[in-house]
Amino acid sequence: MSEERVQVVKGGGDTVSLPLIADGGEAVAVVWPGVGSKHRSLHRLLLDPGGQTIDLRHPSESVYYVRAGAATVTDADSGEQQALVEGSMVHVDPSTAHRFEAGDDGAEIVGGPCPPDPSIYEQSEV
């Protein structure tokens, strides 16, 4: 029997670092299996100016929202790039490699794969 509940996850103390940044920034899991989530993940990517993620590829689709700043998202398979501004939403098809690179002022991007990609957390400092 599962317990149903509402849980408020604070973005500070309840997070776990994720190995998703190639250069300049940090990534943390906010909503992930470690807090009981089975069907959703929400990661916070804080990219320094020019900072970038590693190439990301998940077996499921991913969605991201640019909360602050500007960035570029690159389809790592085709090389196609698209500019992102504050308020942009990004949908990534399953198994599509992608990476983010922040603009001159950095960027805060929230999102992640749905359902969660267990391989991300296997490499993290849980």
GROMACS .gro file of N, CA, C and O in nm:
model
  504
    1MET      N    1   0.085  -0.118   0.000
    1MET     CA    2   0.000   0.000   0.000
    1MET      C    3   0.089   0.124   0.000
    1MET      O    4   0.180   0.135   0.079
    2SER      N    5   0.063   0.216  -0.092
    2SER     CA    6   0.143   0.338  -0.098
    2SER      C    7   0.072   0.450  -0.024
    2SER      O    8  -0.051   0.457  -0.020
    3GLU      N    9   0.150   0.535   0.035
    3GLU     CA   10   0.097   0.648   0.108
    3GLU      C   11   0.085   0.767   0.013
    3GLU      O   12   0.179   0.802  -0.055
    4GLU      N   13  -0.032   0.828   0.004
    4GLU     CA   14  -0.051   0.947  -0.079
    4GLU      C   15  -0.025   1.069   0.007
    4GLU      O   16  -0.067   1.074   0.122
    5ARG      N   17   0.044   1.166  -0.051
    5ARG     CA   18   0.076   1.285   0.025
    5ARG      C   19   0.115   1.399  -0.068
    5ARG      O   20   0.143   1.378  -0.185
    6VAL      N   21   0.118   1.516  -0.012
    6VAL     CA   22   0.172   1.633  -0.080
    6VAL      C   23   0.303   1.664  -0.010
    6VAL      O   24   0.310   1.672   0.112
    7GLN      N   25   0.408   1.680  -0.089
    7GLN     CA   26   0.539   1.707  -0.032
    7GLN      C   27   0.594   1.835  -0.095
    7GLN      O   28   0.601   1.846  -0.217
    8VAL      N   29   0.634   1.930  -0.012
    8VAL     CA   30   0.699   2.050  -0.060
    8VAL      C   31   0.849   2.026  -0.054
    8VAL      O   32   0.904   1.998   0.052
    9VAL      N   33   0.913   2.032  -0.170
    9VAL     CA   34   1.057   2.008  -0.178
    9VAL      C   35   1.123   2.144  -0.193
    9VAL      O   36   1.101   2.214  -0.291
   10LYS      N   37   1.204   2.180  -0.095
   10LYS     CA   38   1.272   2.310  -0.099
   10LYS      C   39   1.392   2.299  -0.191
   10LYS      O   40   1.460   2.198  -0.193
   11GLY      N   41   1.417   2.401  -0.270
   11GLY     CA   42   1.525   2.397  -0.368
   11GLY      C   43   1.664   2.402  -0.311
   11GLY      O   44   1.761   2.388  -0.384
   12GLY      N   45   1.681   2.417  -0.182
   12GLY     CA   46   1.814   2.428  -0.124
   12GLY      C   47   1.863   2.300  -0.061
   12GLY      O   48   1.941   2.226  -0.118
   13GLY      N   49   1.816   2.270   0.057
   13GLY     CA   50   1.870   2.160   0.135
   13GLY      C   51   1.831   2.020   0.090
   13GLY      O   52   1.897   1.924   0.126
   14ASP      N   53   1.724   2.006   0.012
   14ASP     CA   54   1.677   1.874  -0.027
   14ASP      C   55   1.733   1.828  -0.161
   14ASP      O   56   1.685   1.732  -0.218
   15THR      N   57   1.833   1.896  -0.214
   15THR     CA   58   1.884   1.864  -0.347
   15THR      C   59   2.005   1.772  -0.340
   15THR      O   60   2.067   1.755  -0.235
   16VAL      N   61   2.037   1.711  -0.454
   16VAL     CA   62   2.157   1.628  -0.467
   16VAL      C   63   2.230   1.673  -0.593
   16VAL      O   64   2.168   1.702  -0.695
   17SER      N   65   2.362   1.684  -0.584
   17SER     CA   66   2.442   1.726  -0.700
   17SER      C   67   2.440   1.620  -0.808
   17SER      O   68   2.443   1.501  -0.780
   18LEU      N   69   2.436   1.666  -0.934
   18LEU     CA   70   2.433   1.577  -1.049
   18LEU      C   71   2.554   1.605  -1.139
   18LEU      O   72   2.591   1.721  -1.158
   19PRO      N   73   2.611   1.502  -1.200
   19PRO     CA   74   2.729   1.519  -1.286
   19PRO      C   75   2.690   1.555  -1.430
   19PRO      O   76   2.722   1.484  -1.524
   20LEU      N   77   2.620   1.667  -1.447
   20LEU     CA   78   2.568   1.705  -1.579
   20LEU      C   79   2.638   1.825  -1.640
   20LEU      O   80   2.606   1.864  -1.752
   21ILE      N   81   2.732   1.885  -1.568
   21ILE     CA   82   2.797   2.008  -1.614
   21ILE      C   83   2.936   1.976  -1.667
   21ILE      O   84   3.017   1.914  -1.598
   22ALA      N   85   2.963   2.021  -1.790
   22ALA     CA   86   3.096   2.003  -1.849
   22ALA      C   87   3.190   2.114  -1.804
   22ALA      O   88   3.307   2.090  -1.778
   23ASP      N   89   3.135   2.237  -1.793
   23ASP     CA   90   3.219   2.351  -1.760
   23ASP      C   91   3.134   2.466  -1.710
   23ASP      O   92   3.037   2.504  -1.775
   24GLY      N   93   3.166   2.519  -1.593
   24GLY     CA   94   3.105   2.643  -1.547
   24GLY      C   95   2.962   2.634  -1.499
   24GLY      O   96   2.872   2.680  -1.568
   25GLY      N   97   2.942   2.581  -1.381
   25GLY     CA   98   2.809   2.580  -1.325
   25GLY      C   99   2.786   2.461  -1.234
   25GLY      O  100   2.880   2.393  -1.192
   26GLU      N  101   2.660   2.437  -1.204
   26GLU     CA  102   2.623   2.324  -1.120
   26GLU      C  103   2.485   2.273  -1.160
   26GLU      O  104   2.404   2.347  -1.215
   27ALA      N  105   2.462   2.146  -1.132
   27ALA     CA  106   2.332   2.084  -1.158
   27ALA      C  107   2.289   2.009  -1.033
   27ALA      O  108   2.371   1.939  -0.972
   28VAL      N  109   2.163   2.026  -0.995
   28VAL     CA  110   2.110   1.955  -0.880
   28VAL      C  111   1.975   1.894  -0.914
   28VAL      O  112   1.900   1.947  -0.996
   29ALA      N  113   1.947   1.782  -0.849
   29ALA     CA  114   1.815   1.721  -0.860
   29ALA      C  115   1.728   1.778  -0.750
   29ALA      O  116   1.767   1.778  -0.633
   30VAL      N  117   1.611   1.826  -0.786
   30VAL     CA  118   1.517   1.879  -0.688
   30VAL      C  119   1.404   1.778  -0.667
   30VAL      O  120   1.372   1.739  -0.556
   31VAL      N  121   1.343   1.733  -0.777
   31VAL     CA  122   1.242   1.628  -0.773
   31VAL      C  123   1.301   1.508  -0.846
   31VAL      O  124   1.336   1.519  -0.963
   32TRP      N  125   1.313   1.397  -0.778
   32TRP     CA  126   1.379   1.278  -0.833
   32TRP      C  127   1.340   1.159  -0.746
   32TRP      O  128   1.275   1.176  -0.643
   33PRO      N  129   1.377   1.039  -0.784
   33PRO     CA  130   1.338   0.922  -0.704
   33PRO      C  131   1.383   0.928  -0.559
   33PRO      O  132   1.316   0.872  -0.471
   34GLY      N  133   1.490   0.998  -0.529
   34GLY     CA  134   1.537   1.011  -0.392
   34GLY      C  135   1.442   1.084  -0.299
   34GLY      O  136   1.453   1.072  -0.177
   35VAL      N  137   1.347   1.160  -0.354
   35VAL     CA  138   1.245   1.224  -0.271
   35VAL      C  139   1.109   1.157  -0.289
   35VAL      O  140   1.007   1.210  -0.250
   36GLY      N  141   1.113   1.040  -0.356
   36GLY     CA  142   0.990   0.962  -0.371
   36GLY      C  143   0.922   0.974  -0.506
   36GLY      O  144   0.820   0.910  -0.529
   37SER      N  145   0.976   1.054  -0.597
   37SER     CA  146   0.913   1.072  -0.728
   37SER      C  147   0.939   0.949  -0.817
   37SER      O  148   1.052   0.905  -0.832
   38LYS      N  149   0.834   0.898  -0.875
   38LYS     CA  150   0.846   0.781  -0.963
   38LYS      C  151   0.826   0.818  -1.110
   38LYS      O  152   0.873   0.748  -1.198
   39HIS      N  153   0.753   0.925  -1.138
   39HIS     CA  154   0.713   0.955  -1.275
   39HIS      C  155   0.763   1.089  -1.327
   39HIS      O  156   0.742   1.120  -1.444
   40ARG      N  157   0.828   1.168  -1.245
   40ARG     CA  158   0.876   1.300  -1.285
   40ARG      C  159   1.015   1.324  -1.230
   40ARG      O  160   1.054   1.268  -1.128
   41SER      N  161   1.089   1.411  -1.299
   41SER     CA  162   1.213   1.463  -1.244
   41SER      C  163   1.217   1.612  -1.273
   41SER      O  164   1.160   1.659  -1.372
   42LEU      N  165   1.283   1.685  -1.186
   42LEU     CA  166   1.302   1.828  -1.205
   42LEU      C  167   1.443   1.860  -1.156
   42LEU      O  168   1.474   1.842  -1.039
   43HIS      N  169   1.527   1.901  -1.250
   43HIS     CA  170   1.665   1.936  -1.219
   43HIS      C  171   1.682   2.085  -1.238
   43HIS      O  172   1.614   2.147  -1.320
   44ARG      N  173   1.774   2.141  -1.163
   44ARG     CA  174   1.806   2.283  -1.174
   44ARG      C  175   1.949   2.295  -1.226
   44ARG      O  176   2.042   2.248  -1.162
   45LEU      N  177   1.962   2.353  -1.344
   45LEU     CA  178   2.092   2.374  -1.406
   45LEU      C  179   2.127   2.521  -1.392
   45LEU      O  180   2.057   2.606  -1.446
   46LEU      N  181   2.230   2.551  -1.317
   46LEU     CA  182   2.278   2.688  -1.302
   46LEU      C  183   2.408   2.698  -1.379
   46LEU      O  184   2.510   2.640  -1.340
   47LEU      N  185   2.402   2.767  -1.492
   47LEU     CA  186   2.519   2.777  -1.580
   47LEU      C  187   2.582   2.914  -1.571
   47LEU      O  188   2.514   3.017  -1.585
   48ASP      N  189   2.712   2.918  -1.545
   48ASP     CA  190   2.788   3.042  -1.546
   48ASP      C  191   2.791   3.097  -1.688
   48ASP      O  192   2.764   3.023  -1.783
   49PRO      N  193   2.829   3.224  -1.707
   49PRO     CA  194   2.844   3.274  -1.844
   49PRO      C  195   2.934   3.182  -1.926
   49PRO      O  196   3.046   3.149  -1.884
   50GLY      N  197   2.884   3.134  -2.038
   50GLY     CA  198   2.958   3.041  -2.123
   50GLY      C  199   2.962   2.898  -2.072
   50GLY      O  200   3.016   2.810  -2.138
   51GLY      N  201   2.904   2.872  -1.956
   51GLY     CA  202   2.901   2.737  -1.899
   51GLY      C  203   2.816   2.644  -1.984
   51GLY      O  204   2.724   2.688  -2.053
   52GLN      N  205   2.847   2.515  -1.978
   52GLN     CA  206   2.769   2.421  -2.059
   52GLN      C  207   2.755   2.285  -1.991
   52GLN      O  208   2.836   2.247  -1.907
   53THR      N  209   2.650   2.218  -2.032
   53THR     CA  210   2.627   2.083  -1.982
   53THR      C  211   2.709   1.984  -2.064
   53THR      O  212   2.760   2.017  -2.171
   54ILE      N  213   2.716   1.862  -2.015
   54ILE     CA  214   2.766   1.753  -2.096
   54ILE      C  215   2.659   1.721  -2.199
   54ILE      O  216   2.547   1.774  -2.192
   55ASP      N  217   2.688   1.636  -2.296
   55ASP     CA  218   2.582   1.589  -2.385
   55ASP      C  219   2.488   1.502  -2.303
   55ASP      O  220   2.532   1.409  -2.235
   56LEU      N  221   2.361   1.536  -2.306
   56LEU     CA  222   2.259   1.465  -2.231
   56LEU      C  223   2.180   1.377  -2.328
   56LEU      O  224   2.148   1.420  -2.437
   57ARG      N  225   2.149   1.256  -2.287
   57ARG     CA  226   2.066   1.168  -2.369
   57ARG      C  227   1.989   1.077  -2.272
   57ARG      O  228   2.051   1.012  -2.189
   58HIS      N  229   1.858   1.077  -2.284
   58HIS     CA  230   1.774   1.000  -2.194
   58HIS      C  231   1.682   0.907  -2.274
   58HIS      O  232   1.642   0.942  -2.385
   59PRO      N  233   1.647   0.792  -2.218
   59PRO     CA  234   1.559   0.700  -2.290
   59PRO      C  235   1.416   0.753  -2.305
   59PRO      O  236   1.341   0.706  -2.389
   60SER      N  237   1.381   0.853  -2.227
   60SER     CA  238   1.247   0.912  -2.234
   60SER      C  239   1.258   1.057  -2.279
   60SER      O  240   1.367   1.111  -2.293
   61GLU      N  241   1.144   1.120  -2.302
   61GLU     CA  242   1.145   1.260  -2.343
   61GLU      C  243   1.188   1.348  -2.226
   61GLU      O  244   1.183   1.307  -2.110
   62SER      N  245   1.230   1.469  -2.259
   62SER     CA  246   1.272   1.568  -2.159
   62SER      C  247   1.206   1.702  -2.193
   62SER      O  248   1.180   1.731  -2.309
   63VAL      N  249   1.184   1.779  -2.089
   63VAL     CA  250   1.130   1.914  -2.105
   63VAL      C  251   1.210   2.007  -2.013
   63VAL      O  252   1.239   1.970  -1.898
   64TYR      N  253   1.244   2.124  -2.063
   64TYR     CA  254   1.321   2.222  -1.987
   64TYR      C  255   1.258   2.360  -2.004
   64TYR      O  256   1.199   2.390  -2.107
   65TYR      N  257   1.278   2.444  -1.902
   65TYR     CA  258   1.228   2.581  -1.903
   65TYR      C  259   1.344   2.672  -1.864
   65TYR      O  260   1.413   2.647  -1.765
   66VAL      N  261   1.365   2.777  -1.942
   66VAL     CA  262   1.469   2.875  -1.911
   66VAL      C  263   1.409   2.976  -1.814
   66VAL      O  264   1.328   3.060  -1.853
   67ARG      N  265   1.448   2.964  -1.690
   67ARG     CA  266   1.393   3.050  -1.585
   67ARG      C  267   1.458   3.188  -1.585
   67ARG      O  268   1.392   3.287  -1.555
   68ALA      N  269   1.588   3.192  -1.617
   68ALA     CA  270   1.659   3.320  -1.618
   68ALA      C  271   1.775   3.313  -1.716
   68ALA      O  272   1.831   3.206  -1.741
   69GLY      N  273   1.810   3.427  -1.773
   69GLY     CA  274   1.924   3.434  -1.863
   69GLY      C  275   1.891   3.389  -2.004
   69GLY      O  276   1.775   3.384  -2.045
   70ALA      N  277   1.996   3.355  -2.077
   70ALA     CA  278   1.982   3.309  -2.215
   70ALA      C  279   2.080   3.196  -2.237
   70ALA      O  280   2.182   3.185  -2.168
   71ALA      N  281   2.049   3.111  -2.334
   71ALA     CA  282   2.134   2.995  -2.362
   71ALA      C  283   2.112   2.950  -2.505
   71ALA      O  284   2.025   3.003  -2.576
   72THR      N  285   2.188   2.852  -2.544
   72THR     CA  286   2.170   2.784  -2.671
   72THR      C  287   2.152   2.637  -2.641
   72THR      O  288   2.220   2.581  -2.555
   73VAL      N  289   2.057   2.574  -2.709
   73VAL     CA  290   2.044   2.429  -2.700
   73VAL      C  291   2.091   2.373  -2.833
   73VAL      O  292   2.056   2.424  -2.939
   74THR      N  293   2.173   2.268  -2.825
   74THR     CA  294   2.228   2.205  -2.943
   74THR      C  295   2.181   2.061  -2.951
   74THR      O  296   2.191   1.988  -2.852
   75ASP      N  297   2.130   2.021  -3.067
   75ASP     CA  298   2.103   1.880  -3.094
   75ASP      C  299   2.240   1.820  -3.123
   75ASP      O  300   2.300   1.847  -3.228
   76ALA      N  301   2.292   1.742  -3.031
   76ALA     CA  302   2.430   1.692  -3.042
   76ALA      C  303   2.445   1.590  -3.154
   76ALA      O  304   2.557   1.561  -3.196
   77ASP      N  305   2.335   1.535  -3.203
   77ASP     CA  306   2.343   1.440  -3.314
   77ASP      C  307   2.351   1.513  -3.449
   77ASP      O  308   2.432   1.478  -3.534
   78SER      N  309   2.270   1.616  -3.466
   78SER     CA  310   2.266   1.686  -3.595
   78SER      C  311   2.350   1.814  -3.597
   78SER      O  312   2.382   1.865  -3.704
   79GLY      N  313   2.382   1.867  -3.478
   79GLY     CA  314   2.455   1.993  -3.470
   79GLY      C  315   2.365   2.116  -3.477
   79GLY      O  316   2.412   2.228  -3.463
   80GLU      N  317   2.235   2.097  -3.498
   80GLU     CA  318   2.141   2.209  -3.506
   80GLU      C  319   2.136   2.281  -3.371
   80GLU      O  320   2.128   2.216  -3.266
   81GLN      N  321   2.139   2.414  -3.375
   81GLN     CA  322   2.134   2.496  -3.255
   81GLN      C  323   2.013   2.587  -3.257
   81GLN      O  324   1.971   2.633  -3.364
   82GLN      N  325   1.960   2.615  -3.138
   82GLN     CA  326   1.850   2.709  -3.125
   82GLN      C  327   1.876   2.799  -3.005
   82GLN      O  328   1.917   2.751  -2.898
   83ALA      N  329   1.852   2.927  -3.024
   83ALA     CA  330   1.870   3.025  -2.918
   83ALA      C  331   1.753   3.017  -2.820
   83ALA      O  332   1.638   2.998  -2.861
   84LEU      N  333   1.785   3.032  -2.693
   84LEU     CA  334   1.684   3.030  -2.587
   84LEU      C  335   1.694   3.160  -2.508
   84LEU      O  336   1.804   3.207  -2.480
   85VAL      N  337   1.579   3.214  -2.472
   85VAL     CA  338   1.574   3.333  -2.387
   85VAL      C  339   1.491   3.299  -2.264
   85VAL      O  340   1.425   3.195  -2.259
   86GLU      N  341   1.494   3.388  -2.167
   86GLU     CA  342   1.413   3.367  -2.047
   86GLU      C  343   1.269   3.340  -2.088
   86GLU      O  344   1.212   3.413  -2.170
   87GLY      N  345   1.211   3.232  -2.035
   87GLY     CA  346   1.074   3.194  -2.067
   87GLY      C  347   1.064   3.089  -2.176
   87GLY      O  348   0.955   3.036  -2.200
   88SER      N  349   1.174   3.056  -2.243
   88SER     CA  350   1.170   2.952  -2.347
   88SER      C  351   1.145   2.816  -2.286
   88SER      O  352   1.191   2.786  -2.175
   89MET      N  353   1.073   2.733  -2.360
   89MET     CA  354   1.052   2.593  -2.321
   89MET      C  355   1.116   2.507  -2.429
   89MET      O  356   1.110   2.540  -2.547
   90VAL      N  357   1.175   2.394  -2.387
   90VAL     CA  358   1.242   2.303  -2.479
   90VAL      C  359   1.184   2.164  -2.459
   90VAL      O  360   1.177   2.116  -2.346
   91HIS      N  361   1.143   2.099  -2.568
   91HIS     CA  362   1.100   1.959  -2.563
   91HIS      C  363   1.202   1.878  -2.642
   91HIS      O  364   1.237   1.913  -2.755
   92VAL      N  365   1.252   1.770  -2.581
   92VAL     CA  366   1.352   1.684  -2.644
   92VAL      C  367   1.293   1.544  -2.656
   92VAL      O  368   1.248   1.486  -2.557
   93ASP      N  369   1.293   1.491  -2.779
   93ASP     CA  370   1.242   1.356  -2.801
   93ASP      C  371   1.329   1.252  -2.731
   93ASP      O  372   1.448   1.276  -2.706
   94PRO      N  373   1.273   1.136  -2.701
   94PRO     CA  374   1.351   1.029  -2.637
   94PRO      C  375   1.478   0.997  -2.717
   94PRO      O  376   1.478   1.001  -2.840
   95SER      N  377   1.584   0.967  -2.645
   95SER     CA  378   1.713   0.922  -2.701
   95SER      C  379   1.781   1.025  -2.792
   95SER      O  380   1.867   0.989  -2.871
   96THR      N  381   1.744   1.152  -2.782
   96THR     CA  382   1.806   1.257  -2.861
   96THR      C  383   1.913   1.326  -2.776
   96THR      O  384   1.884   1.378  -2.668
   97ALA      N  385   2.036   1.326  -2.824
   97ALA     CA  386   2.145   1.391  -2.750
   97ALA      C  387   2.129   1.543  -2.760
   97ALA      O  388   2.100   1.595  -2.868
   98HIS      N  389   2.149   1.611  -2.650
   98HIS     CA  390   2.135   1.756  -2.646
   98HIS      C  391   2.226   1.813  -2.538
   98HIS      O  392   2.264   1.744  -2.444
   99ARG      N  393   2.261   1.941  -2.555
   99ARG     CA  394   2.339   2.010  -2.452
   99ARG      C  395   2.299   2.158  -2.451
   99ARG      O  396   2.253   2.212  -2.550
  100PHE      N  397   2.320   2.219  -2.337
  100PHE     CA  398   2.290   2.360  -2.318
  100PHE      C  399   2.420   2.436  -2.296
  100PHE      O  400   2.511   2.387  -2.230
  101GLU      N  401   2.427   2.558  -2.351
  101GLU     CA  402   2.539   2.648  -2.326
  101GLU      C  403   2.482   2.785  -2.293
  101GLU      O  404   2.400   2.839  -2.369
  102ALA      N  405   2.525   2.839  -2.180
  102ALA     CA  406   2.473   2.968  -2.135
  102ALA      C  407   2.530   3.083  -2.216
  102ALA      O  408   2.641   3.075  -2.268
  103GLY      N  409   2.452   3.189  -2.223
  103GLY     CA  410   2.497   3.312  -2.287
  103GLY      C  411   2.588   3.392  -2.196
  103GLY      O  412   2.636   3.343  -2.093
  104ASP      N  413   2.608   3.518  -2.230
  104ASP     CA  414   2.703   3.606  -2.161
  104ASP      C  415   2.668   3.632  -2.015
  104ASP      O  416   2.757   3.665  -1.936
  105ASP      N  417   2.541   3.620  -1.979
  105ASP     CA  418   2.500   3.647  -1.840
  105ASP      C  419   2.469   3.520  -1.763
  105ASP      O  420   2.416   3.527  -1.651
  106GLY      N  421   2.497   3.404  -1.820
  106GLY     CA  422   2.463   3.278  -1.753
  106GLY      C  423   2.317   3.243  -1.776
  106GLY      O  424   2.244   3.315  -1.845
  107ALA      N  425   2.275   3.131  -1.718
  107ALA     CA  426   2.136   3.087  -1.734
  107ALA      C  427   2.097   2.994  -1.620
  107ALA      O  428   2.181   2.923  -1.564
  108GLU      N  429   1.971   2.998  -1.587
  108GLU     CA  430   1.911   2.901  -1.496
  108GLU      C  431   1.804   2.826  -1.575
  108GLU      O  432   1.712   2.887  -1.629
  109ILE      N  433   1.821   2.696  -1.584
  109ILE     CA  434   1.731   2.611  -1.661
  109ILE      C  435   1.679   2.503  -1.568
  109ILE      O  436   1.756   2.440  -1.495
  110VAL      N  437   1.546   2.482  -1.569
  110VAL     CA  438   1.488   2.376  -1.487
  110VAL      C  439   1.415   2.277  -1.577
  110VAL      O  440   1.358   2.314  -1.679
  111GLY      N  441   1.422   2.151  -1.541
  111GLY     CA  442   1.354   2.047  -1.618
  111GLY      C  443   1.426   1.916  -1.603
  111GLY      O  444   1.508   1.897  -1.514
  112GLY      N  445   1.396   1.826  -1.696
  112GLY     CA  446   1.460   1.696  -1.693
  112GLY      C  447   1.375   1.591  -1.763
  112GLY      O  448   1.267   1.622  -1.814
  113PRO      N  449   1.425   1.468  -1.764
  113PRO     CA  450   1.352   1.360  -1.831
  113PRO      C  451   1.232   1.313  -1.751
  113PRO      O  452   1.228   1.323  -1.629
  114CYS      N  453   1.135   1.263  -1.824
  114CYS     CA  454   1.012   1.210  -1.764
  114CYS      C  455   0.977   1.079  -1.833
  114CYS      O  456   0.956   1.081  -1.954
  115PRO      N  457   0.976   0.967  -1.766
  115PRO     CA  458   1.007   0.951  -1.624
  115PRO      C  459   1.155   0.972  -1.598
  115PRO      O  460   1.234   0.984  -1.692
  116PRO      N  461   1.195   0.976  -1.470
  116PRO     CA  462   1.335   0.998  -1.436
  116PRO      C  463   1.426   0.895  -1.503
  116PRO      O  464   1.388   0.780  -1.522
  117ASP      N  465   1.546   0.940  -1.538
  117ASP     CA  466   1.648   0.853  -1.597
  117ASP      C  467   1.739   0.803  -1.484
  117ASP      O  468   1.819   0.878  -1.431
  118PRO      N  469   1.726   0.676  -1.445
  118PRO     CA  470   1.803   0.624  -1.331
  118PRO      C  471   1.954   0.637  -1.348
  118PRO      O  472   2.027   0.651  -1.250
  119SER      N  473   2.004   0.638  -1.471
  119SER     CA  474   2.149   0.646  -1.491
  119SER      C  475   2.207   0.777  -1.439
  119SER      O  476   2.324   0.783  -1.400
  120ILE      N  477   2.127   0.883  -1.436
  120ILE     CA  478   2.176   1.012  -1.384
  120ILE      C  479   2.211   1.000  -1.237
  120ILE      O  480   2.314   1.049  -1.192
  121TYR      N  481   2.128   0.934  -1.161
  121TYR     CA  482   2.144   0.928  -1.017
  121TYR      C  483   2.249   0.824  -0.975
  121TYR      O  484   2.306   0.835  -0.868
  122GLU      N  485   2.276   0.727  -1.060
  122GLU     CA  486   2.379   0.628  -1.032
  122GLU      C  487   2.516   0.694  -1.027
  122GLU      O  488   2.605   0.650  -0.956
  123GLN      N  489   2.535   0.805  -1.102
  123GLN     CA  490   2.663   0.874  -1.110
  123GLN      C  491   2.671   0.991  -1.012
  123GLN      O  492   2.775   1.054  -1.001
  124SER      N  493   2.564   1.021  -0.942
  124SER     CA  494   2.561   1.139  -0.856
  124SER      C  495   2.612   1.107  -0.716
  124SER      O  496   2.630   0.993  -0.679
  125GLU      N  497   2.633   1.214  -0.641
  125GLU     CA  498   2.676   1.202  -0.502
  125GLU      C  499   2.553   1.201  -0.412
  125GLU      O  500   2.518   1.302  -0.352
  126VAL      N  501   2.488   1.087  -0.404
  126VAL     CA  502   2.365   1.075  -0.325
  126VAL      C  503   2.399   1.058  -0.179
  126VAL      O  504   2.486   0.987  -0.142
   0.00000   0.00000   0.00000
